[in-house]
Coordinates of C-alpha atoms and ligand atoms in Angstrom, one line a residue:
X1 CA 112.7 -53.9 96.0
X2 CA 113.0 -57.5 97.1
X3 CA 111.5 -60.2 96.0
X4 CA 110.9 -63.4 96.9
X5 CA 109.1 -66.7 96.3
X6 CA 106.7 -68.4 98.8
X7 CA 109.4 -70.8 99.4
X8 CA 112.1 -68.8 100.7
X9 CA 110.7 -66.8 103.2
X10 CA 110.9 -70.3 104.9
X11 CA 114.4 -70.8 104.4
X12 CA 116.6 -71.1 107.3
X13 CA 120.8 -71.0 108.4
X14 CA 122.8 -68.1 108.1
X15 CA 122.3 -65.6 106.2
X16 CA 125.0 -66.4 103.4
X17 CA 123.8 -69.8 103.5
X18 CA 120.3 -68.7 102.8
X19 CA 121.8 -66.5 100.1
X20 CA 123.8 -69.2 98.1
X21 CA 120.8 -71.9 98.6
X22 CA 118.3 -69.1 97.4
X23 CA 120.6 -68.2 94.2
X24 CA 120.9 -72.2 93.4
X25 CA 116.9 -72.7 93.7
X26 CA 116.4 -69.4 91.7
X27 CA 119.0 -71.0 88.5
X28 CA 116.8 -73.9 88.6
X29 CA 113.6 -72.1 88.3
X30 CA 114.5 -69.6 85.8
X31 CA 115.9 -72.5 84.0
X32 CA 112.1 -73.9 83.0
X33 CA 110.9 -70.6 83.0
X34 CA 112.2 -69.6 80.2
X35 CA 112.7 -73.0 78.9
X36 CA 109.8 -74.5 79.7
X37 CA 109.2 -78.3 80.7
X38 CA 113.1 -80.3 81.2
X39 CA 115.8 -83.0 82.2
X40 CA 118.0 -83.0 85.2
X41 CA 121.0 -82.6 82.3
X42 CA 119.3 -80.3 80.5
X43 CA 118.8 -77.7 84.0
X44 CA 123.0 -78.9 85.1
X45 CA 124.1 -77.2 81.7
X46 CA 122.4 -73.9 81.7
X47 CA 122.3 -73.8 86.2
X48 CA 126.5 -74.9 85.8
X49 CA 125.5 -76.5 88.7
X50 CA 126.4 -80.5 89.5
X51 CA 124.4 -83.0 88.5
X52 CA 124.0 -84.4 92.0
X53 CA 123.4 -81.1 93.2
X54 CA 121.0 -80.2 90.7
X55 CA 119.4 -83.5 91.8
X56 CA 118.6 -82.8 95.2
X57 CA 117.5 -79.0 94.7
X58 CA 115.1 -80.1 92.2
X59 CA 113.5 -82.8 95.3
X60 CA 113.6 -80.2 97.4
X61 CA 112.0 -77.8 94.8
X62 CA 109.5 -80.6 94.4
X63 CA 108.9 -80.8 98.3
X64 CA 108.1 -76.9 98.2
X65 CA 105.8 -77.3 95.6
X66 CA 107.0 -74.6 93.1
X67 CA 107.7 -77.2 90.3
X68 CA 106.4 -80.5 89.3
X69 CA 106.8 -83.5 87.3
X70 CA 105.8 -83.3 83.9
X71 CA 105.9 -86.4 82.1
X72 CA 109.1 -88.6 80.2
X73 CA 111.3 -86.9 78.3
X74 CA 113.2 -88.3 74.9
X75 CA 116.1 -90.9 75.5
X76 CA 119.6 -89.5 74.7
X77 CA 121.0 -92.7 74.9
X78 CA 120.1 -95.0 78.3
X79 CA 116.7 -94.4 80.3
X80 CA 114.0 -91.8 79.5
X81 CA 114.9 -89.0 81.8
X82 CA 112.1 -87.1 84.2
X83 CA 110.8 -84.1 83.1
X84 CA 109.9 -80.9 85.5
X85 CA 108.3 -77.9 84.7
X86 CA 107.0 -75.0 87.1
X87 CA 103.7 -75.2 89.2
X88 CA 101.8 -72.9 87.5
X89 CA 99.9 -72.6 90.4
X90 CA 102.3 -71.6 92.8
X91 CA 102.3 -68.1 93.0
X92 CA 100.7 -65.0 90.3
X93 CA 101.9 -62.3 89.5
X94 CA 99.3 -58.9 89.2
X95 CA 100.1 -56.7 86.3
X96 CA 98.7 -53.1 86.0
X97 CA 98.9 -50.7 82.7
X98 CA 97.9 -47.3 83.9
X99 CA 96.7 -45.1 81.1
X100 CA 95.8 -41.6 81.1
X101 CA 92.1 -42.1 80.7
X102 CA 91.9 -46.2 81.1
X103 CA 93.1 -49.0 83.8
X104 CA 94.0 -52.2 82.2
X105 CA 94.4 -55.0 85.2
X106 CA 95.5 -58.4 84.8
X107 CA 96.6 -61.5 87.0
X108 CA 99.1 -64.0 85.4
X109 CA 100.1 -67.5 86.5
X110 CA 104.0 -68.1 86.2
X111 CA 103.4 -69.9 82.9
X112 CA 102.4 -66.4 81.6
X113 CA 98.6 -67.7 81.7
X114 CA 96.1 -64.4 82.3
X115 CA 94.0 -65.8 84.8
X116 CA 92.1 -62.7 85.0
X117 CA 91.9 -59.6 82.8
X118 CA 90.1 -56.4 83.2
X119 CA 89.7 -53.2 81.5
X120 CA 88.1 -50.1 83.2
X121 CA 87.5 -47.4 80.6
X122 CA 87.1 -44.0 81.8
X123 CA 89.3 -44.6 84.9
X124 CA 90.7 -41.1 84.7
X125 CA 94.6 -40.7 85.8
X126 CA 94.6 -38.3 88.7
X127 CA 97.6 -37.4 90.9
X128 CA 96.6 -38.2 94.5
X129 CA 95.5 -40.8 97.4
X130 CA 92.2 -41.5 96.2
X131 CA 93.2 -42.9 92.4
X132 CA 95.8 -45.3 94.2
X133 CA 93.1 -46.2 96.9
X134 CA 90.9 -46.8 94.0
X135 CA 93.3 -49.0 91.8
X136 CA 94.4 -50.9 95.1
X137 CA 90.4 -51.6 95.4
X138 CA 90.4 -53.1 91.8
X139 CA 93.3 -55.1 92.5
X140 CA 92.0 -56.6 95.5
X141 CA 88.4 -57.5 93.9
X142 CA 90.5 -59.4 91.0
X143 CA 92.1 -61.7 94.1
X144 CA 88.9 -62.3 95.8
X145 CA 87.2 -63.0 92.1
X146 CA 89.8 -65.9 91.1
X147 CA 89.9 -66.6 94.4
X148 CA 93.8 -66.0 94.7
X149 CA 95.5 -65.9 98.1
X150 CA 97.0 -62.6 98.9
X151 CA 100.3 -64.7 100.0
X152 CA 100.5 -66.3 96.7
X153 CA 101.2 -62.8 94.8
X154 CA 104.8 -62.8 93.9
X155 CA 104.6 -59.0 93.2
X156 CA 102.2 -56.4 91.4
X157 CA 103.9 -54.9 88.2
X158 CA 103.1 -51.6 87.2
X159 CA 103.2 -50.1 83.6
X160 CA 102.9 -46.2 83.6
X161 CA 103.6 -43.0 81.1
X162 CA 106.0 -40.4 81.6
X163 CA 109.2 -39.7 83.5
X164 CA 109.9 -43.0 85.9
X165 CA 113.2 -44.4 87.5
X166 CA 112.3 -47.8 87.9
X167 CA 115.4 -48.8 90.1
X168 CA 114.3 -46.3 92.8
X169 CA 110.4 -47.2 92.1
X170 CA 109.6 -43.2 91.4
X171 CA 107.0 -41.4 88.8
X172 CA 107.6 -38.0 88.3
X173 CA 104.9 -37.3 85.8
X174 CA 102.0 -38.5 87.3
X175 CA 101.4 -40.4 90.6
X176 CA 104.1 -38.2 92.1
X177 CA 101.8 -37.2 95.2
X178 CA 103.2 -39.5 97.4
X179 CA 106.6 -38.6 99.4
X180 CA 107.8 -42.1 99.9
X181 CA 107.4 -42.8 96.0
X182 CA 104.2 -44.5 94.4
X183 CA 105.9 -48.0 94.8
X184 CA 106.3 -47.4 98.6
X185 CA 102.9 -46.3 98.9
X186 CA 101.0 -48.9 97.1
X187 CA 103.3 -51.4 98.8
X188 CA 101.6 -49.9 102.6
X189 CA 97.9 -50.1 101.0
X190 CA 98.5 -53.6 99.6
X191 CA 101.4 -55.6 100.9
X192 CA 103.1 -56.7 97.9
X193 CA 105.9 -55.8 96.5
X194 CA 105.8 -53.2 93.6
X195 CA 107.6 -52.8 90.5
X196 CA 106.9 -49.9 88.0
X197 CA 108.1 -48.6 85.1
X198 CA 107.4 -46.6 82.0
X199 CA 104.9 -47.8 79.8
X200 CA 106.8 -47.7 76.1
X201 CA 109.4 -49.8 78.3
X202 CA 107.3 -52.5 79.3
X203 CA 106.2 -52.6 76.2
X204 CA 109.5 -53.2 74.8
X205 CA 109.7 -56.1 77.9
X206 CA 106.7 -57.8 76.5
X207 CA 107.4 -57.7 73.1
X208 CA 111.5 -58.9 73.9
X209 CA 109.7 -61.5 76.4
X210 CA 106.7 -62.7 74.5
X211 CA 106.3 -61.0 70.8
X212 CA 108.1 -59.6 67.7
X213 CA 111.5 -58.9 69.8
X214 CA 111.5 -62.5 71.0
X215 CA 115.7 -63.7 70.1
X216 CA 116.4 -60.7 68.5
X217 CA 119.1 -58.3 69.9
X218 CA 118.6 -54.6 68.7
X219 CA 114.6 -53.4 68.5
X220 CA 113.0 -49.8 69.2
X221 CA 109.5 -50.3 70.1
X222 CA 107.0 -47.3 70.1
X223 CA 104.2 -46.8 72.2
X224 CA 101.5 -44.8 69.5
X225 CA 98.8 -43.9 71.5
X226 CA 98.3 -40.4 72.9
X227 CA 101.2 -39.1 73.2
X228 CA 104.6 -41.3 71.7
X229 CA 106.7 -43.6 73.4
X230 CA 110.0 -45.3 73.3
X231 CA 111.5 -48.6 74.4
X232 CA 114.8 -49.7 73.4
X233 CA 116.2 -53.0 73.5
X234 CA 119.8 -52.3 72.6
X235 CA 122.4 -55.2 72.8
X236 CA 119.9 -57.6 74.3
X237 CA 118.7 -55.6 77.4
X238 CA 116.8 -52.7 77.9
X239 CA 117.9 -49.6 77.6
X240 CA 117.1 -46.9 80.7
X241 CA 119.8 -44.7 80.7
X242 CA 121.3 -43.2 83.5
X243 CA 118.1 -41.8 85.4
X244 CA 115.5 -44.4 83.7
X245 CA 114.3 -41.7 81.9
X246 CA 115.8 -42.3 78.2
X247 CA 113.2 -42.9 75.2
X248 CA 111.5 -39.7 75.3
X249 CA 111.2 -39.9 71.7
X250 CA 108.1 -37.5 71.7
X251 CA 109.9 -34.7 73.3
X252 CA 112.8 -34.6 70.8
X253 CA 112.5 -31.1 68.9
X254 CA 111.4 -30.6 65.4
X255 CA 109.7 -27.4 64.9
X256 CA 111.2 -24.1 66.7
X257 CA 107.6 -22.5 65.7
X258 CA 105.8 -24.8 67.1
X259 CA 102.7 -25.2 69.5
X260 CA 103.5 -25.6 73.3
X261 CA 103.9 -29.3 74.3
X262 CA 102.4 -30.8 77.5
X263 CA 106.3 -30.9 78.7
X264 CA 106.6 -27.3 79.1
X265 CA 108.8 -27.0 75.7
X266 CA 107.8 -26.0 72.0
X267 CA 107.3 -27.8 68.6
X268 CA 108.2 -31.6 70.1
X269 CA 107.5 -34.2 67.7
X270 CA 104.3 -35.3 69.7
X271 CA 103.1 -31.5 69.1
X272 CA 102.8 -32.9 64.9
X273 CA 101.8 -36.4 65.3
X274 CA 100.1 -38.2 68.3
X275 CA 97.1 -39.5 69.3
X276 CA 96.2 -36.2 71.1
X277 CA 96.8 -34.2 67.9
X278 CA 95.4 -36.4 65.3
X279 CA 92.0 -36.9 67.7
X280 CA 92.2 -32.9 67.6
X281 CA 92.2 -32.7 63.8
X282 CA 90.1 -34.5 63.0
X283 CA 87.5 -32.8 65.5
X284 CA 88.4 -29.2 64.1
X285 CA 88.0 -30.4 60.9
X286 CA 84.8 -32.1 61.5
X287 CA 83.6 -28.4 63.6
X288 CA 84.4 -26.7 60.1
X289 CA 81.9 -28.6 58.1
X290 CA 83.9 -31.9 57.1
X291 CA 82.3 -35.3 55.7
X292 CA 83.1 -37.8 57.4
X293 CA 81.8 -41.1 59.6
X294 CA 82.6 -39.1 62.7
X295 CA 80.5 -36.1 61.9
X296 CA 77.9 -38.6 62.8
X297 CA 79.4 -39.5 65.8
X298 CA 79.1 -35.7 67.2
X299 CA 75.6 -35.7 66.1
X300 CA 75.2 -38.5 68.4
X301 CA 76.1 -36.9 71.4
X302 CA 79.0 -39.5 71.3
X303 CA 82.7 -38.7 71.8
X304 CA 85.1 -38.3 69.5
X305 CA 88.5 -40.4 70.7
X306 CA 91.2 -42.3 69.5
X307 CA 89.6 -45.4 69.9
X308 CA 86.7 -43.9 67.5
X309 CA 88.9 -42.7 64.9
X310 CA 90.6 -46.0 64.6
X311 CA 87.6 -47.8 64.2
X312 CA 86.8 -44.8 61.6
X313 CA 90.0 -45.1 59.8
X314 CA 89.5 -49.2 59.7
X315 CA 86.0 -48.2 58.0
X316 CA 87.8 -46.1 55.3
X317 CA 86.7 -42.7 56.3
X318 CA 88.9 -40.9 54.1
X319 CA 89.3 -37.9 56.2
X320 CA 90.7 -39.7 59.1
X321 CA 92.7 -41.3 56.8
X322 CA 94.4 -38.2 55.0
X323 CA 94.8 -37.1 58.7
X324 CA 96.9 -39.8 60.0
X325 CA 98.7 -39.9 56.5
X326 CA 99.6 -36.3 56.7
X327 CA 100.5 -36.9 60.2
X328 CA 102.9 -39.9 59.0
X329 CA 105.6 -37.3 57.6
X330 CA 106.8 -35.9 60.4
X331 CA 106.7 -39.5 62.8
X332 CA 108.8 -41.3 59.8
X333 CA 111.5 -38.8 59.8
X334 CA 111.9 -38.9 64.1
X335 CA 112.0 -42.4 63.2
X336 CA 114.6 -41.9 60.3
X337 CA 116.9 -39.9 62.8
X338 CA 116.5 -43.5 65.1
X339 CA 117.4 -45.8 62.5
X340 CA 120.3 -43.4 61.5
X341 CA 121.6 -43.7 65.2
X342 CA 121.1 -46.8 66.5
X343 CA 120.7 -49.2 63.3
X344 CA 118.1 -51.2 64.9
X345 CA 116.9 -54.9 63.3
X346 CA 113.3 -54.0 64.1
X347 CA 111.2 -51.6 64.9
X348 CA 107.9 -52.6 66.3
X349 CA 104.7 -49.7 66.1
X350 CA 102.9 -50.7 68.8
X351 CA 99.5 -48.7 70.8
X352 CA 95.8 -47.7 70.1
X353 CA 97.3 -46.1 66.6
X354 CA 98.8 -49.2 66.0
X355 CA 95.5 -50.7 65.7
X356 CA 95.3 -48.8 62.1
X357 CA 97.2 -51.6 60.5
X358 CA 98.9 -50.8 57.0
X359 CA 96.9 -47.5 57.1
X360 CA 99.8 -46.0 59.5
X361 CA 102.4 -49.0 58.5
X362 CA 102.6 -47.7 54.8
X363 CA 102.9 -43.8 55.1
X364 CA 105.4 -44.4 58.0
X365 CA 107.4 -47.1 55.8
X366 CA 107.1 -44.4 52.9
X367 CA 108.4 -41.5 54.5
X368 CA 111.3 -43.3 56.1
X369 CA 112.4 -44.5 52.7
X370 CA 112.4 -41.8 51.7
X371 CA 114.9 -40.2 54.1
X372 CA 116.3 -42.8 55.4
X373 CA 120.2 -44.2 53.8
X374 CA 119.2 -47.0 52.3
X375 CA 121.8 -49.4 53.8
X376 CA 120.6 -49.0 57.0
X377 CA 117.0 -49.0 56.0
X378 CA 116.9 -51.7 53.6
X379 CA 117.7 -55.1 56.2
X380 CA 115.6 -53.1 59.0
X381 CA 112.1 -55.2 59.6
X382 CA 108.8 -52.2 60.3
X383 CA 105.9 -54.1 62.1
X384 CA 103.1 -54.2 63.7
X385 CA 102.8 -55.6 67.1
X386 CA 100.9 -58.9 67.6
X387 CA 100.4 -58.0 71.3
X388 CA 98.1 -54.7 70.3
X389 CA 96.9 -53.6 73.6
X390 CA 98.2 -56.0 76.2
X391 CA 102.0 -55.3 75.3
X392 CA 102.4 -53.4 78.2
X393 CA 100.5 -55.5 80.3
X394 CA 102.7 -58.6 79.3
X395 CA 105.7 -56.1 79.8
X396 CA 105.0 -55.7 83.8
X397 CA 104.9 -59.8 84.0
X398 CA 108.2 -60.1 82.4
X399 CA 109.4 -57.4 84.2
X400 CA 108.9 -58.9 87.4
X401 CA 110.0 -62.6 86.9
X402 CA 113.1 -60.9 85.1
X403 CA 113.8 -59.4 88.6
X404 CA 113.1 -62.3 90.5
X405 CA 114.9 -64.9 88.4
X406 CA 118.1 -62.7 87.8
X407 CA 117.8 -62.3 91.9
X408 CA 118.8 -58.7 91.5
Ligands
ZN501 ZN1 107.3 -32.2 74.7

């Protein structure tokens, strides 16, 4: 899908002029981007474009309004040099992490800024018309609330589980109603262009663009929450595979005997330890007469979730604790068989389980030192993400300025 800044759909000559004009403008801009506030010479060596050059772009850039001055840089021998940076303001970029029973919406300005963020629990993920009409709604409403113009949204980024090929903007687990492919669709309710891909991915994205995986080169980031995800930064870049489809770390086999898996197959790891499972644990436990703070919760006429056994787990209920634990073995050796692979510098645990801190950080670290060779293990960093919930969410931002910068 193409994308394009306000500024361009006013270009004008032929169309390879266009073209070579657009990719000079877009060097510029993804120089203070990612770089933030700079110099004329500090854009001509990462653009390789003349100084002159660079010089008149960055007027013209001025004249468009898509960056601004920003103050006096230091002297590097001779006069203080002008500083740019980009407007802010220009355009926004609307990012969307669709869960199975939650909508998380947010609206970024292009110095990453959330300008608006919105969580709608109980938004239930159903495969048809009326959930994208729905979502379409909510997006529009955040516009008219910040008072956004709809010509001002570079693009809508889209974070979603399950099987997605990004490159052709398909979902084939869920939001697969639509012929034309959910990107097309939303595109004809909305108008703006539509980017979406898996959520363990954008994940990875955010946490490459904006968190643990910042400068580093090799880092497997999992999506605990549910069910298990995978996003894998490998040599710098994400890794997609040839359909957009790799990561399915949940679905890898580990017990033959196993239960049936919501994929159709039997005994995948997310059969022994997910969300989904530890959440049903912990209820049949609690059904067969087991203390705990969530017997209460029952009682209550209140339900019994993964965001509630968190919360009961960050209490000290020692049931839910001994379930996650027990739960532990199984995710530290899939993660062993990882490491073992791919010899990763990091591997971020990111999620709703995530949320459990060092109660899921130290049996996972424990079980994979135990199995895993200890030369591989030993220089490889196990954290916890710092962007929790909104990983994904930051993921769809960087996902679309990544395609609009790199002008693919
Ligand atoms: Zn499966």
């Amino acid at each position: 899908m193409k994308l394009e800044f306000l500024y361009e759909k006013t270009l004008t000559g032929t169309l390879n002029a266009k073209k070579r004009k657009q990719e000079q403008y877009r060097k510029i801009v993804s120089h203070l981007y990612y770089n933030g506030a700079s110099s004329i010479a500090e854009i001509v060596k990462t653009a390789k474009i003349s100084q002159p050059l660079v010089a008149s772009l960055v007027e013209d850039l001025l004249g468009f309004g898509v960056i601004l001055e920003n103050g006096i840089g230091e002297s590097i021998g001779g006069r203080r040099p002008n500083l740019f940076c980009i407007n802010a303001e220009y355009q926004y970029v609307v990012g969307v992490d669709i869960n199975l029973h939650r909508l998380n919406l947010a609206v970024f300005d292009m110095n990453n800024h959330l300008v608006y963020r919105e969580e709608f629990k109980e938004f239930e993920l159903e495969n048809n018309s009326e959930y994208c009409q729905a979502l379409a709604e909510k997006v529009n409403i955040a516009l008219e609330t910040i008072n956004v113009s709809r010509e001002r949204v570079l693009a809508v980024g889209i974070s979603i589980p399950g099987l997605v090929d990004a490159e052709k903007g398909l979902t084939h687990t869920h939001l697969s109603f639509a012929e034309e492919g959910v990107c097309a669709y939303l595109n004809r309710k909305l108008g703006f262009s539509i980017l979406v891909d898996n959520d363990a991915r954008a994940m990875a994205l955010g946490e490459k663009a904006f968190g643990k995986a910042k400068d580093k080169k090799n880092v497997l980031c999992l999506n605990l929450s549910n069910g298990i995800g995978l996003g894998m930064i490998l040599n710098g870049e994400l890794y997609s595979g040839k359909n957009g489809f790799a990561g399915e770390f949940g679905h890898i086999l580990i017990d033959p005997e196993g239960t049936l898996c919501s994929c159709g197959k039997i005994g995948c790891l997310e059969t022994l330890t997910s969300g989904k499972i530890l959440v049903r644990q912990i209820r049949e436990g609690i059904e067969n007469g087991q203390e705990s703070f969530l017997a209460k919760y029952e009682k209550e006429g209140k339900k019994i979730d993964l965001r509630a056994v968190v919360d009961a787990i960050l209490a000290g209920d020692q049931f839910a604790i001994d379930q996650l634990n027990k739960m532990c073995e199984y995710l530290g050796k899939g993660l062993v068989t990882l490491i073992h692979l791919l010899n990763p510098e990091m591997i971020i645990i990111g999620g709703r389980l995530a949320q459990a801190g060092k109660y899921i950080m130290s049996p996972v670290s424990m079980w994979m030192n135990k199995y895993a060779m200890d030369k591989i293990s030993s220089e490889m960093e196990l954290v916890n993400s710092d962007l929790l919930d909104d990983a994904a969410l930051m993921g769809t931002m960087a996902n679309v300025m990544k395609k609009v910068v790199s002008n693919s």
